[in-house]
PDB file of C-alpha atoms in Angstrom:
ATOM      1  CA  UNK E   1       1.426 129.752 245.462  1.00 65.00           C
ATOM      2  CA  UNK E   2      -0.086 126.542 247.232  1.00 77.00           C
ATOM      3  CA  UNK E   3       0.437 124.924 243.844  1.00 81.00           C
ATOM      4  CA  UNK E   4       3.517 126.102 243.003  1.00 85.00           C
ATOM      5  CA  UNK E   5       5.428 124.468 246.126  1.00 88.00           C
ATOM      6  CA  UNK E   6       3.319 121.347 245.500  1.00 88.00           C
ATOM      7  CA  UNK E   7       5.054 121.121 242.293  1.00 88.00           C
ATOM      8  CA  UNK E   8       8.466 122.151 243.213  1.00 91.00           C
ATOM      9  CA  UNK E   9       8.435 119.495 246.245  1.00 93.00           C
ATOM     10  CA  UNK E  10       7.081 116.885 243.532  1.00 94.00           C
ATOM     11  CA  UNK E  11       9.670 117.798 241.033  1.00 95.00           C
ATOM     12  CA  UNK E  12      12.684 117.424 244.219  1.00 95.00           C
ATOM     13  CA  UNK E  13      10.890 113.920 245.215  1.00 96.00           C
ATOM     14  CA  UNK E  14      11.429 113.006 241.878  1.00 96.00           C
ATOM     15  CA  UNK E  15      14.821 113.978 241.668  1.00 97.00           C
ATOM     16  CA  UNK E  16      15.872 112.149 244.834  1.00 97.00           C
ATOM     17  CA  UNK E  17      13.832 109.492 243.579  1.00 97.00           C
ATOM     18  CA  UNK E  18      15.750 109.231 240.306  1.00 96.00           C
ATOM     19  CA  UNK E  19      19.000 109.887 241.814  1.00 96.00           C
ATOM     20  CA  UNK E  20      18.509 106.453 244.142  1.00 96.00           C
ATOM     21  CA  UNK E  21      17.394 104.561 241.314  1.00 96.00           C
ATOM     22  CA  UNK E  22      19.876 105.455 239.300  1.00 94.00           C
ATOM     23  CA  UNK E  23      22.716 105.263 242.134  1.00 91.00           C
ATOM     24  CA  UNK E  24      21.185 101.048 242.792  1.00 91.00           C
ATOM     25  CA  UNK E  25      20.646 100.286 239.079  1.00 90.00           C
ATOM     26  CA  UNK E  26      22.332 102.616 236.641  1.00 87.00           C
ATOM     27  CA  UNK E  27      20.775 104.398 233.332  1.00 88.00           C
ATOM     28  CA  UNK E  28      20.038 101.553 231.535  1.00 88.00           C
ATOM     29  CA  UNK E  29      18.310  99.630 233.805  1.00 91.00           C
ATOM     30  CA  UNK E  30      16.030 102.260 235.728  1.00 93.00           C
ATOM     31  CA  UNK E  31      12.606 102.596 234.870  1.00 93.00           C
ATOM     32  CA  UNK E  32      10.755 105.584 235.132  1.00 94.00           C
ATOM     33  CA  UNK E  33       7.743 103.755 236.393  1.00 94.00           C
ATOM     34  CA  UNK E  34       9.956 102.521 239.569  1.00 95.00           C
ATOM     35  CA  UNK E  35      11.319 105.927 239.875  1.00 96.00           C
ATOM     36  CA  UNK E  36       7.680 107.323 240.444  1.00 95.00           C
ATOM     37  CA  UNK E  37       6.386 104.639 242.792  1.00 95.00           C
ATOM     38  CA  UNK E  38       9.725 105.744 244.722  1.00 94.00           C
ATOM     39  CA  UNK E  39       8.903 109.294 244.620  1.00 95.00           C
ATOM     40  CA  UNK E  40       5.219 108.400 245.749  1.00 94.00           C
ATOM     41  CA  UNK E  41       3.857 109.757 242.615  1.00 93.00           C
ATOM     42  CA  UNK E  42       1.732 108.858 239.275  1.00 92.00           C
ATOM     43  CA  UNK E  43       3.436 108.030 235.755  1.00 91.00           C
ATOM     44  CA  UNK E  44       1.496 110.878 234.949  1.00 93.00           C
ATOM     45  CA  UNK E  45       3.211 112.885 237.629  1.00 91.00           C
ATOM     46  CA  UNK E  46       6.804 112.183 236.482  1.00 93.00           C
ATOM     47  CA  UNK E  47       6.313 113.089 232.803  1.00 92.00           C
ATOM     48  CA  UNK E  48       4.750 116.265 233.765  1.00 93.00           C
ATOM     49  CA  UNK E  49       7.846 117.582 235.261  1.00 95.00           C
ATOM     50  CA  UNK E  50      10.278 115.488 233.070  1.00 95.00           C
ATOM     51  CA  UNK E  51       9.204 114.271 229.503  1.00 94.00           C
ATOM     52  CA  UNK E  52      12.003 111.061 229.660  1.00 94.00           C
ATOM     53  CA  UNK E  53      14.448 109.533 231.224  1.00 92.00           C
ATOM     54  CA  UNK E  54      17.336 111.200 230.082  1.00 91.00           C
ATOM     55  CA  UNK E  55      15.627 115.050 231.223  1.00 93.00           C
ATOM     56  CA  UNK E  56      15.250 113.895 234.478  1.00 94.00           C
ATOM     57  CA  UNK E  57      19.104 112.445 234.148  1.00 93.00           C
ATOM     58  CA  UNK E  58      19.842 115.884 234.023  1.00 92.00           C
ATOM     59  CA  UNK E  59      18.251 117.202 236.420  1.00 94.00           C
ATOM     60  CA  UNK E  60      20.122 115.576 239.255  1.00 95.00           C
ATOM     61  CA  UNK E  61      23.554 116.134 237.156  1.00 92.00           C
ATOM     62  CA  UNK E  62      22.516 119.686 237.696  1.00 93.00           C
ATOM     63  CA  UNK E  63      21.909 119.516 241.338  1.00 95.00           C
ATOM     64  CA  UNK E  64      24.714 117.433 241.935  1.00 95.00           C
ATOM     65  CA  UNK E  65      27.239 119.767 239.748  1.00 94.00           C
ATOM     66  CA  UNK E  66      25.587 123.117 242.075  1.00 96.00           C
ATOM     67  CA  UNK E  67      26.003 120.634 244.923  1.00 96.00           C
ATOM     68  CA  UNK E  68      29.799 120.472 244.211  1.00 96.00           C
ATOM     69  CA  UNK E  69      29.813 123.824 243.061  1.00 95.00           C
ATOM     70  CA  UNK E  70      29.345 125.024 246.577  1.00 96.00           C
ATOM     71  CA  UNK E  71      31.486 122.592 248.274  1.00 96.00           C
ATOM     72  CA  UNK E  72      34.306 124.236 246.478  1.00 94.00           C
ATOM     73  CA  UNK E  73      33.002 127.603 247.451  1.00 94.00           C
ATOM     74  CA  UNK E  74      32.516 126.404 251.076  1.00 94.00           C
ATOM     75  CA  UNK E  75      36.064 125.219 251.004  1.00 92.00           C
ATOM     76  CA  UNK E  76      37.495 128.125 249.988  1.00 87.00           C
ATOM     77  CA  UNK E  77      35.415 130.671 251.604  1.00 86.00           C
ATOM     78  CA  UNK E  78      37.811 130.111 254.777  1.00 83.00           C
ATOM     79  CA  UNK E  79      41.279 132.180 255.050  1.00 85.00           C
ATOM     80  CA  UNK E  80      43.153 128.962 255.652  1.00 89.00           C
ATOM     81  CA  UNK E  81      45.798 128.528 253.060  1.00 92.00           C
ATOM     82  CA  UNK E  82      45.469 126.805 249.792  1.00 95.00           C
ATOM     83  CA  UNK E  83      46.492 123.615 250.839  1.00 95.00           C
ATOM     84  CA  UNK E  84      44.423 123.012 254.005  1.00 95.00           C
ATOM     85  CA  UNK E  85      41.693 124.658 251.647  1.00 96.00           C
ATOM     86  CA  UNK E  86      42.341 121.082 249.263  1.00 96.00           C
ATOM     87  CA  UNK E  87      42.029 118.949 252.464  1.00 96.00           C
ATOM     88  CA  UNK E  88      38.745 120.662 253.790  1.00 96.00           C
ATOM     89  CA  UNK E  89      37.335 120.477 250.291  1.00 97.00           C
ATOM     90  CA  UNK E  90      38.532 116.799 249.407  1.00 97.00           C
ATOM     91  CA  UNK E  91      36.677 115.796 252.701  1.00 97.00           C
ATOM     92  CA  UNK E  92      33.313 117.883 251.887  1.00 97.00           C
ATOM     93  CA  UNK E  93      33.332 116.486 248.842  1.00 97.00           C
ATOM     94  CA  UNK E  94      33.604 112.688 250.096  1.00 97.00           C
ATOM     95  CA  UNK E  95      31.223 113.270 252.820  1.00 97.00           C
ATOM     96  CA  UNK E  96      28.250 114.591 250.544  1.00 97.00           C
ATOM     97  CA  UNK E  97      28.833 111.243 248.040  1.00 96.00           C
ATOM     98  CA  UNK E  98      28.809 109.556 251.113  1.00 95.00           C
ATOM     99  CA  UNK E  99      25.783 110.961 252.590  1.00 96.00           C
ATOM    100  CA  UNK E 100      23.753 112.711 249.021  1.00 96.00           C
ATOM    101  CA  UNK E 101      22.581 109.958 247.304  1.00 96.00           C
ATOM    102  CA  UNK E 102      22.071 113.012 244.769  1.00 96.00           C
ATOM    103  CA  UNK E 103      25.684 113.821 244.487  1.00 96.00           C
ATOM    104  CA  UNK E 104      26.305 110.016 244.502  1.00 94.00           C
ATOM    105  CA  UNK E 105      24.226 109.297 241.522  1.00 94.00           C
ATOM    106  CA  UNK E 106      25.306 112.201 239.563  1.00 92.00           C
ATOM    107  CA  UNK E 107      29.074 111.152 239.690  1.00 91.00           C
ATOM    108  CA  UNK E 108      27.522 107.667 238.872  1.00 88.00           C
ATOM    109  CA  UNK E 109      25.392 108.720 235.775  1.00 88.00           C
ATOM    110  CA  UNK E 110      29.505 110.446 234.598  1.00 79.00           C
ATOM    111  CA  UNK E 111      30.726 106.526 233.999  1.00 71.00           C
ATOM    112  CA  UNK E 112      27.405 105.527 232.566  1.00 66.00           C
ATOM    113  CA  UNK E 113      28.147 105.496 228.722  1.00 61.00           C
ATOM    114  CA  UNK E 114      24.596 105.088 228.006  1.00 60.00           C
ATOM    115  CA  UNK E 115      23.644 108.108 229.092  1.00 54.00           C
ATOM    116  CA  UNK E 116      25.788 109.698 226.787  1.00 50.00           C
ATOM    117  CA  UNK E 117      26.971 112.279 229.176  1.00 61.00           C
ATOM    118  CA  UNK E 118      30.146 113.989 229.893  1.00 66.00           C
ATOM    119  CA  UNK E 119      32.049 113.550 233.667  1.00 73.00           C
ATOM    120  CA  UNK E 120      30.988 116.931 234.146  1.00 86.00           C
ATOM    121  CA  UNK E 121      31.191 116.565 237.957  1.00 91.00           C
ATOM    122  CA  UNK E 122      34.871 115.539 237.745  1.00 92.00           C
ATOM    123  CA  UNK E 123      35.740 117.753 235.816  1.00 92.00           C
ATOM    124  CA  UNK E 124      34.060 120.820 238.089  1.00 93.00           C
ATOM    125  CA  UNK E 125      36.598 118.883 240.604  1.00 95.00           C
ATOM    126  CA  UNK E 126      39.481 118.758 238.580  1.00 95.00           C
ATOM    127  CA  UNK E 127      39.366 122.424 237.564  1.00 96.00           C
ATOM    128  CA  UNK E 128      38.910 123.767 241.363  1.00 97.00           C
ATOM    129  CA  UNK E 129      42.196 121.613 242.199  1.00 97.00           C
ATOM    130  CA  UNK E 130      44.087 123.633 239.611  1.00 97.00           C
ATOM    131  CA  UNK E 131      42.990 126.712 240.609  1.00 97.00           C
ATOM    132  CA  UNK E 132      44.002 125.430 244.058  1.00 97.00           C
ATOM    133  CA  UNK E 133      47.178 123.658 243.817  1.00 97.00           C
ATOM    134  CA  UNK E 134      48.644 126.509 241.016  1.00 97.00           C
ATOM    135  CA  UNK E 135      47.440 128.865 244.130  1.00 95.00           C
ATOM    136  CA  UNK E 136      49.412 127.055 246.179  1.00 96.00           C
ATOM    137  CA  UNK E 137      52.972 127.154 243.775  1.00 96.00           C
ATOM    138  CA  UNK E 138      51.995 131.075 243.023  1.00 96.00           C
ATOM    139  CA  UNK E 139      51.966 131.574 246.879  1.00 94.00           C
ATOM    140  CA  UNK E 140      54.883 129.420 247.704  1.00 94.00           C
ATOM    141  CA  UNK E 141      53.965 126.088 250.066  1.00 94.00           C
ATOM    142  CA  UNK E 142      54.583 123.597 247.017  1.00 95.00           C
ATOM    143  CA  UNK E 143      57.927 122.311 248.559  1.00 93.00           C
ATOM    144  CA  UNK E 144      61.033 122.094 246.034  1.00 92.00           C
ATOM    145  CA  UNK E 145      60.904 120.265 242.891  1.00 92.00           C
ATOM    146  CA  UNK E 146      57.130 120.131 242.958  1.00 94.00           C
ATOM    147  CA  UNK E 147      54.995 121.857 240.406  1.00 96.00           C
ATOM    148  CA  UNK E 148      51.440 122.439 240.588  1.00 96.00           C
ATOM    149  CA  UNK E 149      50.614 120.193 237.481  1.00 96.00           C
ATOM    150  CA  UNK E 150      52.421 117.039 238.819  1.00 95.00           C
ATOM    151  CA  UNK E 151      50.405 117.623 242.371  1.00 96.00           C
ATOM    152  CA  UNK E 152      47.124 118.180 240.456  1.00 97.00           C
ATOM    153  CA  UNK E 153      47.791 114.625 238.504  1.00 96.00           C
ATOM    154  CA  UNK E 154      48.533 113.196 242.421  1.00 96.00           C
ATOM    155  CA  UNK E 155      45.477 114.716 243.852  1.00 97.00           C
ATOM    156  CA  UNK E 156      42.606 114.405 241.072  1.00 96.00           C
ATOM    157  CA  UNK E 157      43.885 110.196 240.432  1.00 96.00           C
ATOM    158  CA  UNK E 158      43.850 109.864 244.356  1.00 97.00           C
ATOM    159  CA  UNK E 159      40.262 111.762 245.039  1.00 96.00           C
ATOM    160  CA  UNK E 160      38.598 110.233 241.879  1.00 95.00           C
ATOM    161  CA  UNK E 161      39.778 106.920 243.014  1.00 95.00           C
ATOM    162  CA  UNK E 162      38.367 107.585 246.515  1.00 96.00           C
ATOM    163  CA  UNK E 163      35.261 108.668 244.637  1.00 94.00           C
ATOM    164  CA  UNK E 164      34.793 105.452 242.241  1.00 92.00           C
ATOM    165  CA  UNK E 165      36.281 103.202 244.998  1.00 94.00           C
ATOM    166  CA  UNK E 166      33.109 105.001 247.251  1.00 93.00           C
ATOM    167  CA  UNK E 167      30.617 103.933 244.940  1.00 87.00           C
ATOM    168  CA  UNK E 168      30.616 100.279 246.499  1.00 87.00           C
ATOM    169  CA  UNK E 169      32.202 100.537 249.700  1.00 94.00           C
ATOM    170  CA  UNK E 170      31.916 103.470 251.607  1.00 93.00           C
ATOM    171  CA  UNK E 171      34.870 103.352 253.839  1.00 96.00           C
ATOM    172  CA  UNK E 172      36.819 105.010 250.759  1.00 97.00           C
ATOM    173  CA  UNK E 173      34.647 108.013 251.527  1.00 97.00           C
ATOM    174  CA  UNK E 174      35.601 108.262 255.803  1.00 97.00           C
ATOM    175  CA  UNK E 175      37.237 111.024 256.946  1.00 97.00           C
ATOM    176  CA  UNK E 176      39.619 108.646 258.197  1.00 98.00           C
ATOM    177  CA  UNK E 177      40.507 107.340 254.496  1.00 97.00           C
ATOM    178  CA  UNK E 178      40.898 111.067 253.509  1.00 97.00           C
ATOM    179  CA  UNK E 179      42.789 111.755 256.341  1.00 97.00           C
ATOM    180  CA  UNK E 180      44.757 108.886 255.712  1.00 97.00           C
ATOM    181  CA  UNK E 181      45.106 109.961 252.049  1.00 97.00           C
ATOM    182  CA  UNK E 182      46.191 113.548 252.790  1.00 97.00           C
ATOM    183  CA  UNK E 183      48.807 111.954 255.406  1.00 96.00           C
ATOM    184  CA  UNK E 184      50.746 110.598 252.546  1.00 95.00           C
ATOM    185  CA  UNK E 185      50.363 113.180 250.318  1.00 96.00           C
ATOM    186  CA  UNK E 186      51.250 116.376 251.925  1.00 95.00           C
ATOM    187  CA  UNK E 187      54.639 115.482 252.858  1.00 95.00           C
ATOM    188  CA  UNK E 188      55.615 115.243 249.482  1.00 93.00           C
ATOM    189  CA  UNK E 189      53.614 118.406 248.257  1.00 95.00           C
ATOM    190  CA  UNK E 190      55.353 120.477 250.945  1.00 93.00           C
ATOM    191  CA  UNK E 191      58.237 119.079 250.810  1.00 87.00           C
ATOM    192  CA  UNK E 192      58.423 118.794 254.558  1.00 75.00           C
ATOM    193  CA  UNK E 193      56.095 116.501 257.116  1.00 54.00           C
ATOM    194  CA  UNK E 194      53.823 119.530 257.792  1.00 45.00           C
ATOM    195  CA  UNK E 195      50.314 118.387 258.734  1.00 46.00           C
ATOM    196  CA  UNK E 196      47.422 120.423 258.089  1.00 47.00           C
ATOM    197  CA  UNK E 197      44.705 117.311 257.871  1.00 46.00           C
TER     198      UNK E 197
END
């Protein structure tokens, strides 16, 4: 059993490990010998638990998609209305790339065409604000003239750009920015000034 955890908390260090790497230097340029001197383990170590560098790529894809997985589930666990359910979610989501290097790196490693990977992450994103915004119309607050595909183009562009925009300044990822964000859009959604941010 003693073993067991040794190995699981190796296998985590190395993920974290990888995941900062890869958020400072991208896919290309990260080595997996300065990923295991970050996790504080051997060579050896590393390519016990992940054979290369594109295995351990997706292992923190993986945590970072069940990361985002249950920020939408968070989000929408509360009996708050689909649209304040968008705004908690939207500022979940931008505090854990603020604050998960994990989550950071894994919607990093999305734009990396080297790794050869799909935006997975976004996509998890995009497909929860459908759900929520064609909630939303089904239930009545989209105000008139406003369907739930032309808010889910508004919101996806405006929280991806927050998102990308995050990746080198981290003021696109305050509270204050989303709040800012949701400010402007809601009006429109609603079709009235109603503030639920």
């Amino acid at each position: 059993m003693v073993k067991q955890e040794r190995a699981a908390r190796t296998r985590q260090a190395l993920i974290r490990a990888g995941a900062e790497v890869f958020a400072q230097e991208g896919f290309a340029r990260a080595s997996l010998t300065t990923i295991s001197r970050q996790a504080g383990v051997s060579n050896g170590a590393l390519h016990f638990h992940f054979p290369n560098k594109q295995a351990l790529t997706q292992a923190v894809m993986a945590q970072a998609l069940d990361t985002v997985r249950q920020i939408v589930r968070d989000a929408g666990a509360r009996d708050v209305g689909p649209l304040q359910t968008l705004v908690e979610g939207t500022h979940r989501l931008m505090d854990r790339i603020g604050h998960d290097v994990v989550v950071r790196a894994g919607f990093g490693l999305s734009d990396d065409p080297l790794g050869g990977r799909e935006p997975v992450l976004r996509l998890e994103w995009q497909r929860w604000v459908e759900h929520v915004l064609r909630q939303a119309e089904e239930d009545g607050h989209l105000g008139e003239g406003v369907s739930a595909g032309d808010a889910v183009v508004a919101v996806v562009a405006a929280t991806v750009g927050l998102e990308v925009l995050g990746g080198t300044d981290r003021a696109w990822l305050s509270p204050e920015t989303v709040t800012r964000l949701w400010d402007v859009l809601l009006p429109r959604l609603t079709g009235h000034g109603r503030d639920v941010s």
